[in-house]
């Protein structure tokens, strides 16, 4: 990857957690940044996330390494945001219980994967499970307790990121409608805002497409092909229950679908998140609420609709090829970069992804090849 010419101006398209993190990182490096958001900051997947932060066990892929290093930098990242923009984001480091209905074939080996990855983890039995989940009626006899998991409220995070960006001089434009890109003569790109405004990309100006699942639409028609992205809807609820769990609880239902229950700093308990069929309407549904309540009752039999204080939905950007998010330069056009496809891990990965991408843009640093546009095959 070659070193870019001196950067004077950076455009970031999309005001979710990824776009804001990239804008902040560019501004920290002295670049003049404009962030263009079609609607309101946090109006996409980021504002709908459940805010779980998890450090994965040992594993060699760049994607796992990205999530692991993201966990490590998170406290420092939040401290920096508070300093820059004046807004503190509480991070609940409550750890998690991963419930197992059947004992795994080799519990020692499974635990070893976590310990080898530097986690504090151990197996616990039914008495411990019932201490963590008051009123638990499920049939899990064994759980893996992992300390390195936590929670941030994505709404506080977005607000703090926006405040930090503004304090660093990022010019944020909300409600500017859907920005789109067109190939220009000479290998450059034109960024279009509405019918009248056009900005040239290339020659010391870069643009980063961070428009979540809609990044494919913003760049449709650019050579060589459409971005490999799919929208995947999700839903979640906040419950007001007398005894929230003491840790994040991860479990699978009879159909093998994974669910998470999380305590939060405001005392509500968040439960999610459905991976519904691929789709883009992003709206919450009665069917989704029923599914969530049915799954929640696997742990807490008395939960009812009257305990639901909030129900929300969003559309995750899923990269449709193996290897993790799309963090790379546009292969055929000068000055155009991509930062999307974080699927279910954008809240935790955004700060580290932004560092990687801005290191590549400004210093020519290597980003793992598996984050390239054409790495691997369909799968994500
Ligand atoms: C229910 C649910 C639960 C989740 N839980 C977690 C979790 O616990 N932990 C975790 O790490 N992640 C979680 N995620 C995933 C996480 O939310 C996403 O990976 C992350 O928010 C993606 O951020 P983004 O900035 O790429 O996209 P978005 O947040 O979608 O931001 C993209 C922005 O671009 C704007 N935009 C789109 N098109 C254009 C255009 N043409 N011009 C200008 N602007 C445009 C949109 O309006 C939007 O604001 C969850 C997601 C969902 C839906």
XYZ file of C-alpha atoms and ligand atoms in Angstrom:
433
model
C 0.000 0.000 0.000
C 1.607 3.303 -1.055
C 1.787 6.461 1.066
C -0.852 9.036 0.132
C -0.052 12.625 -0.862
C -0.489 15.255 1.872
C -4.044 15.181 3.112
C -5.862 18.476 3.313
C -9.520 17.614 3.500
C -11.472 14.534 4.522
C -15.139 13.826 3.905
C -16.852 11.156 5.968
C -20.235 9.963 4.741
C -22.419 8.518 7.511
C -22.844 9.593 11.126
C -22.984 6.231 12.894
C -20.402 5.014 15.376
C -17.993 4.103 12.562
C -18.247 7.394 10.639
C -17.941 9.463 13.822
C -14.926 7.449 14.976
C -13.190 7.878 11.609
C -13.990 11.616 11.547
C -12.591 12.022 15.069
C -9.429 10.101 14.241
C -8.805 12.178 11.089
C -9.403 15.404 13.039
C -6.980 14.262 15.763
C -4.376 13.938 13.000
C -4.937 17.534 11.894
C -7.100 16.890 8.824
C -9.976 19.295 8.123
C -13.038 17.026 8.259
C -16.609 17.352 7.031
C -19.102 14.674 8.092
C -22.240 14.299 5.990
C -25.196 12.454 7.513
C -28.352 11.803 5.487
C -30.582 11.942 8.572
C -29.667 12.357 12.224
C -26.477 11.227 13.972
C -27.013 7.695 15.322
C -30.198 7.156 13.324
C -28.864 3.897 11.795
C -27.694 0.631 13.351
C -25.562 2.408 15.949
C -28.515 3.942 17.767
C -30.259 0.542 17.791
C -27.391 -1.539 19.173
C -27.478 -3.291 22.522
C -24.023 -2.006 23.464
C -22.365 -5.267 24.467
C -18.589 -5.268 24.459
C -16.933 -8.665 24.430
C -13.332 -9.779 24.170
C -13.278 -13.004 22.117
C -11.222 -16.042 23.198
C -7.930 -16.983 21.629
C -8.052 -17.151 17.840
C -5.752 -16.267 15.020
C -7.952 -14.387 12.573
C -7.518 -10.665 12.003
C -11.226 -10.249 12.778
C -10.805 -11.810 16.229
C -7.667 -9.789 16.802
C -9.562 -6.599 15.900
C -12.238 -7.383 18.487
C -9.654 -8.332 21.090
C -7.600 -5.176 20.650
C -10.809 -3.129 20.593
C -11.664 -4.378 24.074
C -8.180 -3.414 25.287
C -8.362 0.168 24.025
C -11.989 0.845 25.017
C -11.454 2.365 28.494
C -8.751 4.693 27.123
C -10.964 5.605 24.173
C -13.861 6.563 26.475
C -11.503 8.566 28.705
C -10.213 10.443 25.642
C -13.777 11.199 24.489
C -14.626 12.628 27.912
C -11.563 14.863 27.755
C -12.171 16.031 24.198
C -15.916 16.645 24.268
C -16.732 16.770 27.987
C -19.192 13.836 27.965
C -18.456 10.775 30.095
C -19.762 7.382 28.927
C -20.049 4.849 31.758
C -18.658 1.429 30.835
C -20.112 -1.370 32.903
C -17.443 -4.071 33.261
C -19.794 -6.694 34.620
C -18.446 -9.855 32.948
C -20.672 -12.563 31.500
C -22.073 -16.027 32.064
C -22.235 -18.261 28.986
C -24.876 -20.850 29.851
C -24.445 -24.454 28.698
C -27.460 -26.751 28.759
C -25.278 -29.775 28.038
C -21.761 -30.042 29.429
C -19.320 -29.556 26.529
C -17.399 -32.658 25.429
C -14.135 -31.199 26.648
C -14.717 -28.454 29.250
C -11.009 -28.192 30.034
C -10.131 -27.524 26.401
C -12.876 -24.921 26.031
C -11.801 -23.129 29.202
C -8.201 -23.314 27.986
C -9.111 -21.311 24.860
C -10.281 -18.454 27.061
C -7.389 -18.678 29.511
C -4.872 -18.822 26.658
C -6.443 -15.633 25.327
C -5.626 -13.887 28.616
C -9.145 -14.011 30.083
C -10.118 -14.526 33.654
C -12.594 -17.375 33.199
C -13.882 -20.429 35.084
C -16.696 -22.964 35.036
C -19.506 -22.425 37.553
C -22.428 -24.660 38.572
C -26.179 -24.223 39.230
C -25.822 -22.457 42.589
C -23.626 -19.717 41.065
C -25.943 -19.421 38.054
C -28.911 -18.823 40.360
C -26.968 -16.207 42.303
C -26.325 -14.243 39.107
C -29.858 -14.663 37.650
C -32.371 -14.282 40.442
C -35.419 -16.529 39.774
C -33.671 -18.562 37.052
C -35.728 -21.568 35.923
C -33.687 -22.789 32.945
C -31.974 -26.135 32.714
C -28.343 -25.014 32.374
C -26.206 -26.894 34.862
C -22.946 -25.340 33.811
C -21.807 -21.881 32.763
C -18.557 -20.343 31.694
C -17.934 -17.186 33.682
C -15.831 -14.647 31.774
C -14.727 -11.360 33.317
C -13.815 -9.491 30.135
C -17.259 -8.437 28.916
C -19.142 -5.221 29.443
C -21.716 -2.717 28.280
C -21.981 0.885 27.097
C -25.215 2.643 26.222
C -24.819 3.326 22.474
C -26.894 6.511 22.782
C -24.431 7.980 25.314
C -21.530 6.811 23.177
C -22.912 8.509 20.052
C -23.561 11.708 21.948
C -20.027 11.723 23.398
C -18.498 10.965 19.986
C -20.442 13.787 18.391
C -19.355 16.191 21.150
C -15.714 15.125 20.723
C -15.907 15.552 16.935
C -17.379 19.036 17.281
C -14.737 20.001 19.858
C -12.032 18.816 17.441
C -13.475 20.991 14.681
C -15.309 18.381 12.585
C -18.014 20.133 10.559
C -21.065 17.898 11.021
C -23.945 18.320 8.598
C -27.105 16.401 9.497
C -30.241 16.011 7.370
C -28.244 16.531 4.198
C -30.016 13.731 2.291
C -28.385 10.707 0.738
C -24.901 11.494 -0.481
C -23.813 9.536 -3.540
C -20.559 9.001 -5.369
C -19.814 9.101 -9.088
C -16.658 8.171 -10.931
C -14.974 11.272 -12.392
C -12.582 11.552 -15.299
C -8.924 10.772 -14.521
C -9.611 8.109 -11.848
C -11.069 10.502 -9.280
C -14.505 10.551 -7.699
C -17.223 13.144 -7.260
C -19.255 13.271 -4.083
C -22.767 14.628 -4.636
C -24.955 16.186 -1.966
C -28.443 16.826 -3.324
C -28.802 18.089 -6.890
C -26.531 21.121 -6.746
C -23.522 20.430 -4.568
C -20.527 18.421 -5.808
C -17.153 17.864 -4.111
C -14.115 16.484 -5.919
C -12.222 13.592 -4.301
C -8.524 12.950 -5.026
C -5.595 15.431 -5.053
C -5.282 15.771 -1.282
C -8.969 15.198 -0.542
C -10.235 11.828 0.653
C -13.719 10.497 1.286
C -14.624 7.624 3.582
C -17.876 5.775 2.922
C -19.232 4.862 6.373
C -22.913 4.731 5.523
C -23.622 1.378 7.211
C -25.638 -1.081 5.137
C -26.534 1.768 2.760
C -22.890 2.167 1.695
C -23.625 -0.107 -1.267
C -26.350 2.260 -2.458
C -24.235 5.396 -1.960
C -21.588 3.924 -4.247
C -23.784 2.016 -6.681
C -22.495 2.256 -10.240
C -18.851 2.812 -9.241
C -16.473 0.329 -10.864
C -15.561 -2.475 -10.403
C -18.685 -3.831 -8.650
C -21.288 -3.353 -5.969
C -19.988 -3.489 -2.378
C -20.513 -6.969 -0.868
C -22.904 -5.876 1.890
C -26.216 -7.189 3.196
C -28.688 -5.591 5.606
C -29.617 -7.782 8.590
C -32.369 -6.566 10.875
C -32.294 -6.889 14.635
C -34.639 -6.114 17.510
C -34.183 -5.671 21.244
C -36.121 -4.700 24.369
C -35.398 -2.999 27.684
C -37.107 -4.596 30.680
C -37.861 -3.179 34.068
C -37.543 -6.203 36.349
C -37.055 -6.251 40.123
C -33.747 -8.158 40.107
C -31.570 -7.515 37.044
C -28.904 -10.165 36.380
C -25.513 -9.398 37.901
C -23.693 -10.229 34.676
C -24.385 -10.364 30.931
C -26.065 -13.702 30.223
C -25.507 -15.472 26.903
C -27.510 -18.564 26.039
C -29.057 -20.542 23.197
C -32.720 -21.507 22.921
C -34.044 -24.911 21.768
C -33.560 -23.888 18.136
C -29.909 -23.015 18.736
C -30.497 -19.253 18.421
C -28.214 -17.130 20.584
C -29.594 -14.469 22.976
C -28.141 -11.991 25.438
C -29.520 -10.430 28.601
C -27.588 -7.475 29.984
C -27.740 -5.314 33.102
C -27.303 -1.604 32.338
C -26.237 1.406 34.417
C -29.776 2.882 34.404
C -31.175 -0.236 36.131
C -33.087 -1.608 33.140
C -32.202 -5.005 31.681
C -31.645 -5.163 27.923
C -32.534 -8.266 26.003
C -31.768 -9.000 22.382
C -31.137 -9.344 19.755
C -33.041 -11.043 17.036
C -31.298 -11.658 13.782
C -34.409 -11.511 11.630
C -34.378 -12.310 7.947
C -32.168 -10.084 5.842
C -34.110 -6.945 5.134
C -34.103 -3.220 5.358
C -37.291 -1.893 6.893
C -35.536 -1.646 10.260
C -38.817 -1.350 12.118
C -39.769 -3.165 15.283
C -42.532 -5.728 14.910
C -45.148 -7.467 17.054
C -43.695 -10.764 15.902
C -40.249 -9.630 17.015
C -41.557 -8.610 20.427
C -43.250 -11.997 20.868
C -40.048 -13.813 19.934
C -38.024 -11.720 22.362
C -40.440 -12.312 25.237
C -40.609 -16.040 24.537
C -36.820 -16.274 24.589
C -36.525 -14.110 27.729
C -38.882 -16.505 29.529
C -36.310 -19.288 29.072
C -34.448 -17.462 31.841
C -37.100 -15.405 33.618
C -40.516 -17.126 33.501
C -42.505 -14.185 34.869
C -41.470 -11.617 32.258
C -44.481 -10.091 30.495
C -45.277 -7.259 28.093
C -45.868 -4.905 30.991
C -42.164 -5.215 31.919
C -41.084 -3.883 28.498
C -40.119 -0.216 28.797
C -38.600 0.123 25.310
C -38.634 -1.945 22.123
C -36.444 -0.998 19.178
C -34.956 -2.259 15.930
C -32.180 -1.524 13.467
C -30.379 -2.807 10.387
C -26.860 -4.175 10.762
C -24.334 -3.872 7.922
C -23.057 -7.373 7.182
C -20.010 -7.839 4.958
C -20.849 -10.685 2.591
C -17.459 -12.300 2.434
C -15.326 -13.984 5.057
C -12.857 -12.052 7.136
C -14.592 -9.231 9.032
C -15.521 -5.652 8.144
C -14.730 -3.781 4.935
C -11.859 -1.456 5.872
C -9.944 -0.604 2.754
C -9.385 1.748 -0.121
C -11.755 1.623 -3.070
C -9.829 -0.578 -5.482
C -10.171 1.496 -8.639
C -10.642 5.122 -7.568
C -8.241 7.613 -6.005
C -8.993 9.012 -2.558
C -12.037 6.848 -1.827
C -12.052 4.577 1.246
C -14.580 2.204 2.809
C -15.422 1.638 6.488
C -18.453 -0.574 6.958
C -19.638 -4.179 7.370
C -19.080 -4.515 11.129
C -22.300 -6.517 11.415
C -22.838 -7.334 15.130
C -19.625 -5.752 16.452
C -19.575 -2.139 15.287
C -19.938 -0.632 18.748
C -16.921 -2.435 20.117
C -14.767 -2.248 16.975
C -15.369 1.313 15.745
C -12.507 3.027 17.636
C -9.896 0.453 16.624
C -11.212 0.198 13.049
C -10.973 3.989 12.771
C -7.347 3.907 13.942
C -6.483 1.209 11.423
C -8.170 2.972 8.537
C -6.746 6.406 9.305
C -3.281 4.834 9.707
C -3.699 3.416 6.200
C -4.995 6.684 4.731
C -2.423 9.018 6.267
C 0.632 6.834 6.842
C 0.194 4.049 4.302
C 0.031 1.463 7.101
C -1.131 -2.049 6.313
C -4.691 -3.042 7.151
C -5.169 -6.838 7.386
C -5.830 -8.251 3.923
C -8.969 -9.992 5.186
C -10.620 -6.552 5.567
C -10.159 -5.909 1.855
C -13.106 -5.660 -0.449
C -12.417 -8.922 -2.248
C -10.929 -10.989 0.598
C -12.331 -14.532 0.906
C -15.681 -15.526 -0.456
C -19.313 -15.031 0.520
C -19.946 -15.723 4.201
C -19.041 -12.762 6.449
C -30.366 -4.757 17.416
C -28.879 -4.561 17.257
C -28.028 -4.907 18.305
C -26.655 -4.714 18.180
N -25.858 -4.980 19.255
C -24.530 -4.738 19.187
C -23.706 -4.944 20.325
O -24.190 -5.352 21.379
N -22.371 -4.696 20.222
C -21.809 -4.246 19.056
O -20.580 -4.046 19.026
N -22.578 -4.026 17.963
C -23.914 -4.272 17.998
N -24.708 -4.080 16.901
C -24.062 -3.756 15.627
C -23.722 -2.290 15.521
O -24.852 -1.539 15.848
C -23.269 -1.980 14.086
O -22.223 -2.839 13.692
C -22.758 -0.536 13.998
O -23.651 0.341 14.617
C -22.559 -0.121 12.560
O -22.200 1.240 12.564
P -22.066 2.076 11.230
O -21.608 3.422 11.616
O -21.279 1.285 10.242
O -23.547 2.100 10.621
P -24.816 2.970 11.037
O -24.917 3.146 12.489
O -25.975 2.339 10.340
O -24.513 4.397 10.435
C -24.595 4.682 9.063
C -25.132 6.093 8.922
O -25.015 6.478 7.558
C -26.154 7.233 7.196
N -26.299 7.117 5.740
C -26.727 6.057 5.024
N -26.667 6.322 3.699
C -26.178 7.579 3.584
C -25.880 8.404 2.469
N -26.045 7.981 1.203
N -25.415 9.653 2.708
C -25.220 10.097 3.982
N -25.482 9.333 5.079
C -25.948 8.092 4.879
C -27.292 6.580 7.966
O -28.357 7.501 8.128
C -26.606 6.213 9.283
O -26.752 7.220 10.263
C -26.097 -4.217 16.979
C -26.951 -3.856 15.936
C -28.330 -4.021 16.069
C -29.232 -3.592 14.946
